[in-house]
Amino acid sequence: MSLVLFFGVLAILLVLTVPICVSFAFATLLPSLFNSDFPYTADAAIRSMVSGLNNFPLLAIPLFIIAGVIMAKGKISERLFNVFSYFIGNKTAGLPCAVTITCLFYGAISGSGPATTAAVGSMCIPLLTSVGYDLTFATALVAVSGGLGIIIPPSIPYIMYCNAAGTSISELFLAGFLPGVLIALCLMVYSYIYCRIHGEDKAKLNAQWKELRSRGFGTVLKEGFWALLSPVIILGGIYGGICSPTEAATISIFYSLIISVFVYRTIKIRDLPKILLEGVHSYAPILIILSAAVAFARVITLMNVASIVSEVVLSAISSKVVILLLINVLLLFVGMIMDTGPAILVFTPVLLPVVKALGVDPIHFGIIMCVNLAIGFVTPPMGANLFVASNLSKVSVIDIAKKAVPFILAFLVALLMITFIPEISLFLVK
């Protein structure tokens, strides 16, 4: 069976919005339907789907999802925001920058872009508009900054990439720190430029800041201390060699439960079944897609897709810069039309041999891929963060997308730096 027909059918199914797991399963069976001698039948595919989920590192995904739900219900984002706005709330673009920093820290707890957008946006969008910021700007800011949730470790897409690429989760988590900070800085620079051009309501801002300062630093820090400690415990355990990423995800659940139930008292014991059910609803679709993607990846291997694509690309283009730019364009487009998880599972085995041949470190490429797909969170038609933010503010998705364009350009500047300056990703790893 030709690769053009194989991927053409898959593309048609995705364009027709056939569920991704169904698209993967159908594409998996295509070669055996066209060629009875193809060594991968429906029985083998089912066995691969079941056995592919018997993977200890993948257990970290549902655990981090549940921890993120607990943190969201526990109003952790509000306490983080208060700590940061206490210091910079009276500066130009202080509150927008505090929103971005809050997303950065909250992403180190939830590992999810939409979860970060929902948790931070539900509190920050009303606050920003109450002190005079434009509603659409505030919504776009939260939607784009929410993308940091999958860049800063721990990150669910990082776990999925490592499972597909066979790389170290701990190393990729470590590599994500500096790129996450760089992207946050680029977003804050644009926020500052926007506020300088459009102005701010200094009277309302100062009143809000003085009210927060009147509570005293000790009170604000006491309220935010346990929230600030969350990423330290989770990531410190991993890098200190105390626990694996999956074990750290388990710790994060118990830690978030303890501070939400007994310290902040924002969650009642009777709320736990509902929280667990919400976590199951979030993970079940991912589980089905993962199982189908395992069988799909096996077919790609048997069809020798990676080697063929690598040979074609490298024979046609000799410039490393051009190839990396083309890969970025491809991944940006993929992020617009496909969810992050399936995109990683489909394109990692295809593109990784190409970049390896160019001398690109697999850890570095993992960061490049995830940053590209994070931009997809705020680009139509998929744009999960856009829909989450739109639901919070009631601003149309198109209006948010238009206002997000300068933020996306700032994101792209960071992406180019991450792509062509490998040390940004690999410095801490090395």
CSV table of C-alpha atoms in Angstrom, one decimal, residues 1 67 84 89 97 103 108 112 117 123 126 138 184 201 207 239-240 264 295 320 342 355 369 386 397:
chain,number,residue,atom,x,y,z
A,1,MET,CA,0.0,0.0,0.0
A,67,ALA,CA,-4.0,16.6,40.9
A,84,PHE,CA,3.0,37.8,42.5
A,89,GLY,CA,0.7,45.0,41.0
A,97,CYS,CA,2.5,40.0,34.0
A,103,CYS,CA,0.1,30.5,34.6
A,108,ALA,CA,4.1,23.3,37.1
A,112,SER,CA,-2.2,20.9,31.1
A,117,THR,CA,-6.4,28.5,31.4
A,123,MET,CA,-10.3,34.3,38.8
A,126,PRO,CA,-13.0,39.3,36.2
A,138,ALA,CA,-7.6,39.9,29.4
A,184,ALA,CA,6.7,33.8,29.7
A,201,ASP,CA,-6.6,53.0,34.9
A,207,ALA,CA,-6.7,51.0,44.9
A,239,TYR,CA,15.3,15.8,40.2
A,240,GLY,CA,16.5,14.8,43.7
A,264,TYR,CA,-7.1,26.1,52.8
A,295,ALA,CA,-1.3,0.2,17.1
A,320,LYS,CA,19.4,22.0,8.5
A,342,PRO,CA,-2.6,12.5,18.9
A,355,VAL,CA,16.0,15.5,13.0
A,369,MET,CA,7.4,19.9,19.1
A,386,LEU,CA,-9.7,29.7,23.1
A,397,VAL,CA,-13.6,32.7,19.9
